[in-house]
XYZ file of C-alpha atoms in Angstrom:
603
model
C -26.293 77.443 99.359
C -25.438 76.982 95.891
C -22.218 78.619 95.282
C -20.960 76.519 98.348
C -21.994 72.932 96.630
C -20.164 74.331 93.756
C -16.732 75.220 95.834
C -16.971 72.005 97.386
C -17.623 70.446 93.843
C -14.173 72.233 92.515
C -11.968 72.016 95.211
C -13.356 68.168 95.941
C -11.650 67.117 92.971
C -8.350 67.857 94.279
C -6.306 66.004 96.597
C -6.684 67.180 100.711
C -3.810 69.722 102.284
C -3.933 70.795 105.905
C -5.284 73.999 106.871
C -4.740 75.687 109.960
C -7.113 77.478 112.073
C -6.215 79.667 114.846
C -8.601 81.162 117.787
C -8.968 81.016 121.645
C -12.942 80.098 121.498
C -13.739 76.949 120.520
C -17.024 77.669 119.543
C -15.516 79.809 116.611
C -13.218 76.489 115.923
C -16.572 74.900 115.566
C -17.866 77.381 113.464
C -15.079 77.604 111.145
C -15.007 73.773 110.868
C -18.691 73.980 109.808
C -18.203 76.513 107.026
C -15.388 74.271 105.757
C -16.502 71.082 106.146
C -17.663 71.328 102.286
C -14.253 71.479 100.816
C -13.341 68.267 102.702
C -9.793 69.618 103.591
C -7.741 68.758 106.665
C -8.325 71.231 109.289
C -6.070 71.803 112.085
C -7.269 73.474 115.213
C -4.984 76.275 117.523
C -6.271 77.969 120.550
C -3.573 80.162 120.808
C -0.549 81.848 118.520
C 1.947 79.522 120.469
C 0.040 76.653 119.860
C 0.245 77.554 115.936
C 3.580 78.100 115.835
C 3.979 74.104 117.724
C 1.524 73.091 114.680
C 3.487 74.943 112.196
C 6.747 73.028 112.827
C 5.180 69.775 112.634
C 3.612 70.116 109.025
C 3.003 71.982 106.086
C -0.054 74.158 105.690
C -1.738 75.556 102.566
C -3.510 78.266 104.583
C -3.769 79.729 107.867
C -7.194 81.748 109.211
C -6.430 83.283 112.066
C -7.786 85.406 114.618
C -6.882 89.171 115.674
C -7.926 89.394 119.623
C -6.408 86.559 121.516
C -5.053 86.295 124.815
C -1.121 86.478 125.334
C 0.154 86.596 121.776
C -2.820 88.198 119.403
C -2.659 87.298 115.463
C -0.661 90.522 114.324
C 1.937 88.893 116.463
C 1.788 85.070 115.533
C 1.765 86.660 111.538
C 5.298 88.600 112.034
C 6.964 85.246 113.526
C 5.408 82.995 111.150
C 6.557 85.149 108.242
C 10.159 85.548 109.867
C 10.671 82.288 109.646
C 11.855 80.838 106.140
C 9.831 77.581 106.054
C 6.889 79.543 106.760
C 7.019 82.956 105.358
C 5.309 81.944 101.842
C 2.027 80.581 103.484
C -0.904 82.908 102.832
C -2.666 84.071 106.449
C -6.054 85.722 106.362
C -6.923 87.505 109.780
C -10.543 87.027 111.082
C -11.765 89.651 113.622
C -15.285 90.857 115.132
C -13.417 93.773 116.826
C -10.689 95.702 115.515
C -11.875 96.762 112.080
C -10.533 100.194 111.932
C -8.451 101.420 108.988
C -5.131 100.790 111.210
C -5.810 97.444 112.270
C -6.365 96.641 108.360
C -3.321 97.982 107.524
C -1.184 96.470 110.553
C -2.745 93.318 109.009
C -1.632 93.874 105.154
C 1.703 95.193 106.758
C 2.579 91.917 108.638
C 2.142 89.770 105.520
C -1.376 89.199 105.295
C -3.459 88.455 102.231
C -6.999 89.046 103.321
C -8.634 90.796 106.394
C -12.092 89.240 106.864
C -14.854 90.447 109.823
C -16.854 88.976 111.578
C -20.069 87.911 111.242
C -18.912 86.943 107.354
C -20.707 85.174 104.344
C -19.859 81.434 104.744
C -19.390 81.534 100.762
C -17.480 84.103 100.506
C -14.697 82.202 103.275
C -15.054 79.109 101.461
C -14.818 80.590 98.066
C -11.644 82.541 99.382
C -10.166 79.168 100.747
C -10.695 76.956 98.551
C -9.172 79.407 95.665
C -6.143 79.272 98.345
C -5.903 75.572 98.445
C -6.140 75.384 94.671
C -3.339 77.699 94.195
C -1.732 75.264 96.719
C -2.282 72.513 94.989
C -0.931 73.906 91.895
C 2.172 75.159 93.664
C 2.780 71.737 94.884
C 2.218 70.184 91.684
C 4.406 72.472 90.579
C 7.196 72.138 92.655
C 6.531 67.819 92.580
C 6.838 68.101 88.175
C 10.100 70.808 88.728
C 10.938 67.744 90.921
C 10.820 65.490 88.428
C 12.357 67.069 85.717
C 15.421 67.485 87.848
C 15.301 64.048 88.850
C 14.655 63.360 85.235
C 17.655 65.878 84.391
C 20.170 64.432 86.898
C 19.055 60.863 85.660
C 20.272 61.848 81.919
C 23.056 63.593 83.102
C 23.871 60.273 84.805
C 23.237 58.583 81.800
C 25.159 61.100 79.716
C 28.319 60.404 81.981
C 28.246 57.177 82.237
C 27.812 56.785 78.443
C 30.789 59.099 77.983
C 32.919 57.515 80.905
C 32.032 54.308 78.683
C 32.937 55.487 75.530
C 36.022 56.983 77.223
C 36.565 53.345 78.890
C 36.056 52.118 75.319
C 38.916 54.879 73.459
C 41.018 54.104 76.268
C 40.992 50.080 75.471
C 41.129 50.851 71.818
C 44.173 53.070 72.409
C 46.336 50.534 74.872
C 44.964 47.692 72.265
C 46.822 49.356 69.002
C 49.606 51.204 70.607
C 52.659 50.216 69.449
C 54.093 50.439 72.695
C 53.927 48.018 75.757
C 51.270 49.273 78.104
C 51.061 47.961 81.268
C 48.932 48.716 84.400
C 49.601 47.045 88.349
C 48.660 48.509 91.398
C 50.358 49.546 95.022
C 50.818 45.659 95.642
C 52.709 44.861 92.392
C 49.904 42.853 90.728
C 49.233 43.163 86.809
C 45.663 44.760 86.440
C 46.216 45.323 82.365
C 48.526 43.517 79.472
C 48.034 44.968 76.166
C 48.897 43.092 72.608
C 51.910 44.916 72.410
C 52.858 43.777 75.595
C 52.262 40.827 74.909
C 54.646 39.989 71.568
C 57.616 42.084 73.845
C 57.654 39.772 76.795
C 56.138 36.175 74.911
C 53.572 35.949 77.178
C 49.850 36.520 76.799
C 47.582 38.901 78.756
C 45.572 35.572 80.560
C 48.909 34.835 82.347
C 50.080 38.248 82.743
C 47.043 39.574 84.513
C 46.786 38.798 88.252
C 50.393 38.032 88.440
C 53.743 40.916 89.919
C 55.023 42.829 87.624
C 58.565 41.867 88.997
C 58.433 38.587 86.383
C 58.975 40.876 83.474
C 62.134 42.559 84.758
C 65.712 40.804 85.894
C 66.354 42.535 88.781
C 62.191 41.934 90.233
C 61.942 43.456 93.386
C 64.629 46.406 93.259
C 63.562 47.069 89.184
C 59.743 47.697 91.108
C 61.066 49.553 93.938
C 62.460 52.093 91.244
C 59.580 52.351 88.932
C 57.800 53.592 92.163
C 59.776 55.745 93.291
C 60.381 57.282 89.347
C 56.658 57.197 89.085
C 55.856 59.651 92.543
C 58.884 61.570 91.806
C 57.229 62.452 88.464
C 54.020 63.547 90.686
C 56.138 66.142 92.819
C 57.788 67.282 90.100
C 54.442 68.060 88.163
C 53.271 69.618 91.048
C 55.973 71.446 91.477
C 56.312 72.764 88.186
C 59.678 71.051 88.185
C 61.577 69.809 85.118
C 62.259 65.796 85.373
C 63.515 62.880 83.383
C 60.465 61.067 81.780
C 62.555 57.956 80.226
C 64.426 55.753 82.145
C 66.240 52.704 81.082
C 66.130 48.775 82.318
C 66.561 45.467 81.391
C 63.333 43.230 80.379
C 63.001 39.704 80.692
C 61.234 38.023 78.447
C 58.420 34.612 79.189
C 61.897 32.366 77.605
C 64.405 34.240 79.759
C 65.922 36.746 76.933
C 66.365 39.903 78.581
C 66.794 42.799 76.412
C 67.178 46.856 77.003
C 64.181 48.540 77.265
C 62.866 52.443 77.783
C 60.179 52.972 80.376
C 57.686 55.919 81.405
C 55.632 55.108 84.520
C 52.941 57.319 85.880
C 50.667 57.232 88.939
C 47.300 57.868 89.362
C 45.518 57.805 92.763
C 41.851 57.243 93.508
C 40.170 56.736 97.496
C 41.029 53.355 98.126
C 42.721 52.616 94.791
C 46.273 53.586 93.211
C 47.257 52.708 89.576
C 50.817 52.433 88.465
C 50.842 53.044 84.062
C 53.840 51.242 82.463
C 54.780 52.183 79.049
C 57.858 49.883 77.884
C 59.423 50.188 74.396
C 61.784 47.777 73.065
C 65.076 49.290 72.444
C 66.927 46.493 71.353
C 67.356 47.300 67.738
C 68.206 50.843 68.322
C 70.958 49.674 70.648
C 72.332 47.251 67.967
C 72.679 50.118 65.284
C 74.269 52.830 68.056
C 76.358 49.527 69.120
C 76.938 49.289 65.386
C 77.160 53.499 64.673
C 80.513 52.856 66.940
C 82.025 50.654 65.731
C 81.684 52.409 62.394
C 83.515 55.679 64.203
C 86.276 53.863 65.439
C 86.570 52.377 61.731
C 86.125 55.518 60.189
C 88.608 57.426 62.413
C 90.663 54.488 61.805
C 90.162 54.999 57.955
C 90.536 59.033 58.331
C 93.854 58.518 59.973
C 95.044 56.113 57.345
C 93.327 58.930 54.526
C 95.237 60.990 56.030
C 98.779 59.294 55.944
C 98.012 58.076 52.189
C 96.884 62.000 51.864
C 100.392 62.938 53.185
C 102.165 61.145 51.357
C 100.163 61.650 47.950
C 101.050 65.182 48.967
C 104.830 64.365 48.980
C 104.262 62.429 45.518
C 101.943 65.318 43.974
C 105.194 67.775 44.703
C 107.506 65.488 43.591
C 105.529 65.173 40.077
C 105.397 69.000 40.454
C 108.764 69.119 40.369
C 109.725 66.173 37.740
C 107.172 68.060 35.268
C 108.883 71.463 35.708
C 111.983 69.782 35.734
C 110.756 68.088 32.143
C 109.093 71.355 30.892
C 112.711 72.755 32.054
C 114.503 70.290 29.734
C 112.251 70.349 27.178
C 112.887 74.073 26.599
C 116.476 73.940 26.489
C 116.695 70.903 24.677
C 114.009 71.911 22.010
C 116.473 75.339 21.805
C 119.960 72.835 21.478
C 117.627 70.811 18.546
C 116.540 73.220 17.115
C 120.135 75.176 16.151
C 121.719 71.605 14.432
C 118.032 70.452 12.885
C 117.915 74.612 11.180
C 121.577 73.691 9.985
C 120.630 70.223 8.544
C 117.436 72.195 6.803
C 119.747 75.254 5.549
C 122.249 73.398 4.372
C 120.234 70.755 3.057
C 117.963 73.726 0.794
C 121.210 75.006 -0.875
C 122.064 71.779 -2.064
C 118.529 71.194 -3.798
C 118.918 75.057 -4.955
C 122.320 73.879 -6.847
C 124.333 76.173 -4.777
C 127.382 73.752 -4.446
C 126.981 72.530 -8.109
C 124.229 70.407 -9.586
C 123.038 66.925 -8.555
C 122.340 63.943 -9.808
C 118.737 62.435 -9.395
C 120.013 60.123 -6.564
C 121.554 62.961 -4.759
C 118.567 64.966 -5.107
C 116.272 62.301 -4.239
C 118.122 61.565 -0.508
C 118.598 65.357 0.560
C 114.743 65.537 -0.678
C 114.259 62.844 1.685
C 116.772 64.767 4.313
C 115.199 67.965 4.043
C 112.025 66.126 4.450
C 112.907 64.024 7.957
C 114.703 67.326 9.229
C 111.580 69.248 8.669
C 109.813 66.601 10.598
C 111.788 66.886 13.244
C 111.703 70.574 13.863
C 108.302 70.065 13.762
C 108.572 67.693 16.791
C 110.566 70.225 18.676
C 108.415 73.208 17.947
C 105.577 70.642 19.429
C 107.329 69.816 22.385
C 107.716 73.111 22.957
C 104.696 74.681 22.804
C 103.347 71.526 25.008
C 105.973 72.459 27.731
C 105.606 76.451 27.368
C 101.641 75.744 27.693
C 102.272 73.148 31.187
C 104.871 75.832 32.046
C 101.930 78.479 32.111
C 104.282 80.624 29.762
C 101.715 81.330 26.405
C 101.522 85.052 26.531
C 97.957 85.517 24.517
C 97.898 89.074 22.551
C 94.432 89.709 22.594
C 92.595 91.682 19.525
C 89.446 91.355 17.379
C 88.886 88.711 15.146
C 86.697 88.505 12.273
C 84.751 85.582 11.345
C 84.714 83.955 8.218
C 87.590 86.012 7.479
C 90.585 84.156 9.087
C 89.205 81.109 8.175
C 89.441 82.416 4.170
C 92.747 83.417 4.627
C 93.622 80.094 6.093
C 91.929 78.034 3.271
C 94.585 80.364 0.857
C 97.504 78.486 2.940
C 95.811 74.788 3.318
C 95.080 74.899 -0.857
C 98.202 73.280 -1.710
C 97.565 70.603 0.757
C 94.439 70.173 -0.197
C 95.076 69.599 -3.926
C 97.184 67.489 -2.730
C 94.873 65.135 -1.875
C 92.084 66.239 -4.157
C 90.025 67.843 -1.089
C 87.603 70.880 -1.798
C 87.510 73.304 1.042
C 84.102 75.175 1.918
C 82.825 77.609 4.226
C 79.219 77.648 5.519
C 78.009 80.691 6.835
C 74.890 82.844 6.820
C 74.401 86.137 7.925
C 76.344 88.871 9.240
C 80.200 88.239 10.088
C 80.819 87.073 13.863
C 83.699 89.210 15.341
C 85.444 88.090 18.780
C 88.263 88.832 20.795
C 91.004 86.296 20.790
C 94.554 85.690 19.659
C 94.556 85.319 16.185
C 97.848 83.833 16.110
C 96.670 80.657 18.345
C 93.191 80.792 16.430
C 95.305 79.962 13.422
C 97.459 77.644 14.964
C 94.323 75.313 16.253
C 92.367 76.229 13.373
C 95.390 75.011 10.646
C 96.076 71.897 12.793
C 92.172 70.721 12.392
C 92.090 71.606 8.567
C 95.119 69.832 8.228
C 93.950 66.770 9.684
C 90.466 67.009 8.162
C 92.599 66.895 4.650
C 94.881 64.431 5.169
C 92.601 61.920 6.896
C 89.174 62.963 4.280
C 90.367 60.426 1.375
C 90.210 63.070 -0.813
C 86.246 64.061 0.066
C 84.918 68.078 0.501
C 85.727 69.479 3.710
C 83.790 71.676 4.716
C 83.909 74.826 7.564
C 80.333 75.666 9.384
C 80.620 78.879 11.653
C 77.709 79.440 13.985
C 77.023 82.438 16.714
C 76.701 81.054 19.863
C 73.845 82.858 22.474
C 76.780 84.868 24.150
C 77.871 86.126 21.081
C 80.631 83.817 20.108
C 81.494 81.700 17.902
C 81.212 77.883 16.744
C 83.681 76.547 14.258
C 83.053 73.087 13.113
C 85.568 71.167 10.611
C 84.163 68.598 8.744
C 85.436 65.798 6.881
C 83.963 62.614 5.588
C 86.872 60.197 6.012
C 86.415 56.570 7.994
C 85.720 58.369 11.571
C 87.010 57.732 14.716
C 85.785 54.770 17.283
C 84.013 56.013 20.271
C 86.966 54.333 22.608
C 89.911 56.309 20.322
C 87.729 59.778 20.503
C 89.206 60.756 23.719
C 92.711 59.209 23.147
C 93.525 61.325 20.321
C 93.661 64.382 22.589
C 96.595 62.941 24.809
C 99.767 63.249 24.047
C 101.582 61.072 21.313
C 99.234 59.184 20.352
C 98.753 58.080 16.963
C 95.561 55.520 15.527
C 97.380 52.760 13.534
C 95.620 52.777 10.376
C 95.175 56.128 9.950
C 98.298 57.597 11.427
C 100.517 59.276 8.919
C 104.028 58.818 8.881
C 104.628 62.823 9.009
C 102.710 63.379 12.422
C 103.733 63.694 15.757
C 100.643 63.135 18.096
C 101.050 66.457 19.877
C 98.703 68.662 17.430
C 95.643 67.969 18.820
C 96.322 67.736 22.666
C 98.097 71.161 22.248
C 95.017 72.458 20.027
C 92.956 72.049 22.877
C 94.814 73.503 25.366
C 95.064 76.186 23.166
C 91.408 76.469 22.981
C 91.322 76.341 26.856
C 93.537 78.962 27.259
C 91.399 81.196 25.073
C 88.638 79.990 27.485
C 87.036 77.999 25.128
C 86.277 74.577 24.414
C 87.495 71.623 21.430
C 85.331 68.736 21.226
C 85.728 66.015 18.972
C 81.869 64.026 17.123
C 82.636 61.148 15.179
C 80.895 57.890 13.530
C 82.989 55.104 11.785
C 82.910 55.230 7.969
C 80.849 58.721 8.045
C 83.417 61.033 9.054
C 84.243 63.642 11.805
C 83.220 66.739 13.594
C 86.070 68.853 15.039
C 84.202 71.374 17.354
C 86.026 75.073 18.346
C 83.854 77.072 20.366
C 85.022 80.227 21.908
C 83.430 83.129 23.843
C 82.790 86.643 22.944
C 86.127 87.215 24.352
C 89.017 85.419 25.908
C 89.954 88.388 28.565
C 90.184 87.197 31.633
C 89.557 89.373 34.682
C 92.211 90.992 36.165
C 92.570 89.711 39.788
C 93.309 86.520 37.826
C 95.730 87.668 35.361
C 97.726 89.176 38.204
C 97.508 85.916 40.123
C 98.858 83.796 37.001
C 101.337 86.698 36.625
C 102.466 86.161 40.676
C 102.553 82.506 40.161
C 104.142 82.319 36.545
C 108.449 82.962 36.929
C 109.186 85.053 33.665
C 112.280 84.635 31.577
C 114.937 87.086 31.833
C 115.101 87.289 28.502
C 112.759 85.698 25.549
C 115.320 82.609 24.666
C 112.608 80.197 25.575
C 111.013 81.295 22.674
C 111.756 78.853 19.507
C 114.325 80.285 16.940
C 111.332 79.525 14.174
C 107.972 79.732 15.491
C 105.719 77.434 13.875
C 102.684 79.428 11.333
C 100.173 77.615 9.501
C 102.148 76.103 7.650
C 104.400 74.680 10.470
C 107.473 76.632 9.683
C 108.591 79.996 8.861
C 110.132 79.369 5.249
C 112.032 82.955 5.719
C 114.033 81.686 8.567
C 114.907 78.818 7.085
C 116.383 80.439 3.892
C 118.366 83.611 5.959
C 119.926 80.677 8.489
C 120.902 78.226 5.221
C 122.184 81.743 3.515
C 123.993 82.518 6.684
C 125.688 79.320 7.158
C 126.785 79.231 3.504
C 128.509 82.426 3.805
C-alpha cells in the first residue's frame, strides 16, 4: 500500500481536524476507521443522521462521509439539513453507498450539496487520497481564515494605534492652543471644580494654575455662587439653541476678581460638552478693562465735544453777525471811497489845471521861485490824483464793479508799445529796457487795458527801484497756450518776510520806498491779474534783484453761468459816475483831460 504511506506521510504533517463519519452498522464504522487510521485525523462516529446533526452542533468538522441507506432519516436527508443550516452548509459531504448507484441517486446526491458519490466495496487509497486532499484544503482554509484573523487584529491594533496617536497629537494641539491663547481659558466640571488654568489665565486673575486647579471656579468671580449658576445656565442655553438652529448671544459680561481682590469687567463665552459619566464646562474670559477705560473715556470726549460744538457754534453765530457787519463796513467804505474819490478828484483836476496855465505863462510870466513852488504844486496834486484814482480802482475791484472788455492780445507787441511810454522814465534813471523772446508771437484773450495797467505798474517799479541797471522783459508760452511775463530788475531785492507784504495795501519798504508812491499799485496789480484769471507772483534775493511774475491763460472768459451769477450778485450803477473823471493810462493820467479841464476853468 504505497500510495497510502504516502497520504499518511502528507497529510501527517499537518495538524489533526475532526472528521465525521456517519452509518447505522458499526462494522462499516470499523471499517472506515481502518482505512483512515493512516492520516491520524480525529474521527467521529454517527449511527444515524440525527445523531450527526447532535455531533454537528457540538464541533467543527473538516469532512463528513456519510452513508445513503439508513434507517429513519437516510443521508440525502441528513445532507439537505446540514447544508440548510449556515454554520454547516460549507462542509464538504461525500455519500458512501453499496446500494443505490443508479444515475438518479447520483444526481439526488450532487443536487443536495454533495462533492463526491463513492460505492461500495471502494479502493481504500482512493478514500484516503480523497480525504486527506479534503482535510488539506481544510487546513488551508483554516489557516486562512486564522492569518485574515490576524491581519484584522493586526489592522484594528494600528487603527488603535493610529487613533490614539492622533487623539494624542490632538490632546497635544489642544494644550498648545489653551497654552498661547491670548485669552483666559478655563475648564471645571458639573461640581464647580477647576480641571484646567491656562498662562493667560493665570496673569488675569494673579494666581497660578497649581492653586487654581482642584479649587471652584466661584473664587475668580464677585458674586461666586450666583456668577456660576449663570455661566450654567448661559452655557446649556447655548446647547438648545445650537440644536435648535436658534440665534443666541455668545458674549456675556461679569465682574472678575482677581487672587489680590481687584475685580475688573470681563467678557465671557462658556460652552458645554458632555461625555457618559463626565460633563465639561469651557470658560473663555477676556479682560475688558482697558476697552472700558477708552469707551469710559470716548464719553467723556462726546459730552466735551458737544460741549465744544455748541460753543463752535455760538462763536460761529456770532462770527456770522461780525462777518456781515464787516460786509457791510467794507461796502459802506467801498461806498465812500467812490464818492469821495469823485468829490477829490473835481478840486485836485482844478489845482492841476490851474496850476499848468500858470507854468504855461498864461496869467503872465514867473519868476524862478514862482515857478519852482507851482512845479512843486503841480507835482503833489498829481500825486494825489494818483492816490484817488488808486483808491478807486481798489474799491471798484472789492465792489466787484471792473467791467473786463475782452479781445486778443498780441505778445511782445503791447509790451513794445509800453516800453515807447516807460522810455522817459527810464532815461530817467539811466535804465535800458529789453525784451526776451523767441519764436513765434503768443496771442491771448484778455483786456488790454488792465494788461497795461499791471504791466506799466511792474515796469515802473522795476525802473525806479533797478539803480539804474537793464531791465529786462522775458515772455514765455505756458503748456495751455498762455503766456508768462517776467519783469526783471537787478536792484537790492526784496527780504523773504517783505515779499508777501508788498502785495497788501499801503504798504511801503522804508529804504526803498519812494516819496511819489502810494502802496496800492501792486495789491491792485494782482487783483487785476486775478480777475483776468491769472496769477502775479513776486521771486526775489537781497542784493540780486527781482522777479515780477504775470501769468495768464489762453483766455480770461469766464463761463457763462458764472458771469450771470456775478451779474445777479453785482448792483449796477444807474449811470457810469462811479467811473473816475480821468482814468489812469500808463502813464497814470490822461494829460488831455488835464489840459481841456485847466482850459475850461480859465475861460
Amino acid at each position: 500500500m504505497p500510495n497510502g504511506g504516502a497520504a499518511s506521510r502528507q497529510v501527517g504533517t499537518t495538524e489533526q481536524v475532526d472528521i465525521l463519519i456517519v452509518d447505522d452498522r458499526a462494522e462499516n464504522l470499523l471499517a472506515l476507521e481502518a482505512i483512515l487510521e493512516p492520516l491520524h485525523q480525529r474521527l467521529v462516529r454517527a449511527s444515524s443522521g440525527e445523531e450527526a446533526l447532535r455531533r454537528l452542533l457540538e464541533r467543527d468538522f473538516a469532512l463528513i462521509l456519510l452513508d445513503v441507506q439508513m434507517p429513519g432519516m437516510n443521508g440525502f436527508e441528513t445532507a439537505r439539513l446540514i447544508k440548510s443550516r449556515e454554520r454547516t452548509k460549507y462542509i464538504p459531504i461525500i455519500f458512501l453507498t453499496a446500494i443505490s448507484k443508479e444515475e438518479a441517486y447520483v444526481f439526488e446526491g450532487y443536487s443536495v450539496g454533495a462533492v463526491d458519490y463513492l460505492f461500495k466495496p471502494f479502493q481504500p487509497e482512493i478514500l484516503r487520497s480523497k480525504v486527506a486532499a479534503f482535510v488539506d484544503l481544510y487546513v488551508r482554509q483554516r489557516n486562512v481564515a486564522a492569518k485574515e484573523a490576524l491581519v484584522r487584529e493586526s489592522e484594528r491594533r494600528e487603527l488603535e494605534l493610529r487613533h490614539m496617536r492622533e487623539l494624542w497629537e490632538s490632546q497635544a494641539r489642544f494644550r498648545e492652543v489653551v497654552t498661547s491663547a491670548l485669552d483666559a481659558i478655563i475648564l471645571f466640571d458639573d461640581t464647580s471644580t477647576i480641571t484646567l488654568f491656562n498662562s493667560a489665565a493665570e496673569r488675569m486673575f494673579c494666581c497660578t494654575s497649581a492653586d487654581a486647579v482642584g479649587t471652584s471656579i466661584a473664587r475668580f468671580f464677585p458674586d461666586e455662587m450666583k456668577t456660576v449658576d449663570e455661566l450654567r445656565a448661559f452655557a446649556d442655553g447655548r446647547e438648545a439653541a445650537v440644536a435648535s438652529h436658534e440665534p443666541m448671544q455668545s458674549v456675556r459680561a461679569f465682574s472678575g476678581r482677581r487672587a489680590s481682590g481687584e475685580v475688573f469687567p470681563v467678557e465671557a463665552s462658556v460652552s458645554l460638552l458632555k461625555s457618559p459619566g463626565n460633563t465639561t464646562y469651557t470658560l473663555i474670559v477676556r479682560d475688558v478693562s482697558e476697552r472700558v477705560r477708552h469707551e469710559e473715556m470716548l464719553k467723556q470726549q462726546a459730552v466735551s465735544l458737544a460741549n465744544t460744538m455748541s460753543e463752535l457754534k455760538a462763536l460761529n453765530d456770532e462770527l456770522s453777525e461780525r462777518q456781515a457787519d464787516l460786509e457791510r463796513a467794507m461796502t459802506a467804505r467801498s461806498r465812500f471811497y467812490a464818492s469821495m474819490s469823485h468829490e477829490l478828484r473835481t478840486p485836485i483836476n482844478a489845482v492841476l489845471g490851474y496850476s499848468t496855465l500858470l507854468l504855461e505863462n498864461i496869467y503872465g510870466p514867473l519868476n524862478e521861485k514862482q515857478r519852482e513852488g507851482i512845479e512843486r504844486t503841480h507835482k503833489a496834486a498829481k500825486h494825489l490824483l494818483e492816490l484817488v484814482n488808486d483808491v478807486l480802482d481798489l474799491s471798484k475791484i472789492e465792489a466787484g464793479k471792473i467791467d473786463l472788455r475782452l479781445q486778443p492780445v498780441s505778445f511782445p507787441s503791447l509790451i513794445e508799445d509800453l516800453f515807447v511810454t516807460v522810455r522817459p522814465l527810464a532815461d530817467q534813471y539811466g535804465s535800458s529796457l529789453k525784451i526776451e523772446h523767441t519764436g513765434d508771437s503768443i496771442r491771448i484773450v484778455s483786456d488790454p487795458r488792465r494788461l497795461r495797467q499791471i504791466l506799466l505798474n511792474l515796469l515802473s517799479n522795476a525802473i525806479k527801484f533797478g539803480k539804474g541797471k537793464p531791465i529786462r522783459v522775458a515772455l514765455h508760452r505756458r503748456d495751455d497756450n498762455g503766456v508768462i511775463i517776467e519783469v526783471v530788475d537787478e536792484g537790492e531785492g526784496i527780504a523773504p518776510e517783505d515779499q508777501e507784504r508788498i502785495f497788501q495795501e499801503f504798504v511801503q519798504l522804508g529804504k526803498t520806498q519812494l516819496t511819489e508812491g502810494t502802496g496800492l499799485g501792486l495789491p491792485i496789480s494782482r487783483r487785476l491779474a486775478e480777475l483776468l484769471r491769472g496769477s502775479l507772483t513776486l521771486q526775489s534775493e537781497l542784493g540780486r534783484g527781482s522777479t515780477f511774475r504775470l501769468s495768464l491763460p489762453a483766455t480770461a472768459e469766464r463761463s457763462v453761468s458764472a458771469r450771470l451769477a456775478d451779474q445777479d450778485m453785482t448792483p449796477r450803477p444807474a449811470d457810469d459816475r462811479s467811473a473816475p473823471v480821468g482814468e489812469r493810462n500808463g502813464d497814470g493820467h490822461d494829460d488831455a483831460r488835464e489840459k481841456h479841464t485847466a482850459s475850461h476853468m480859465a475861460s
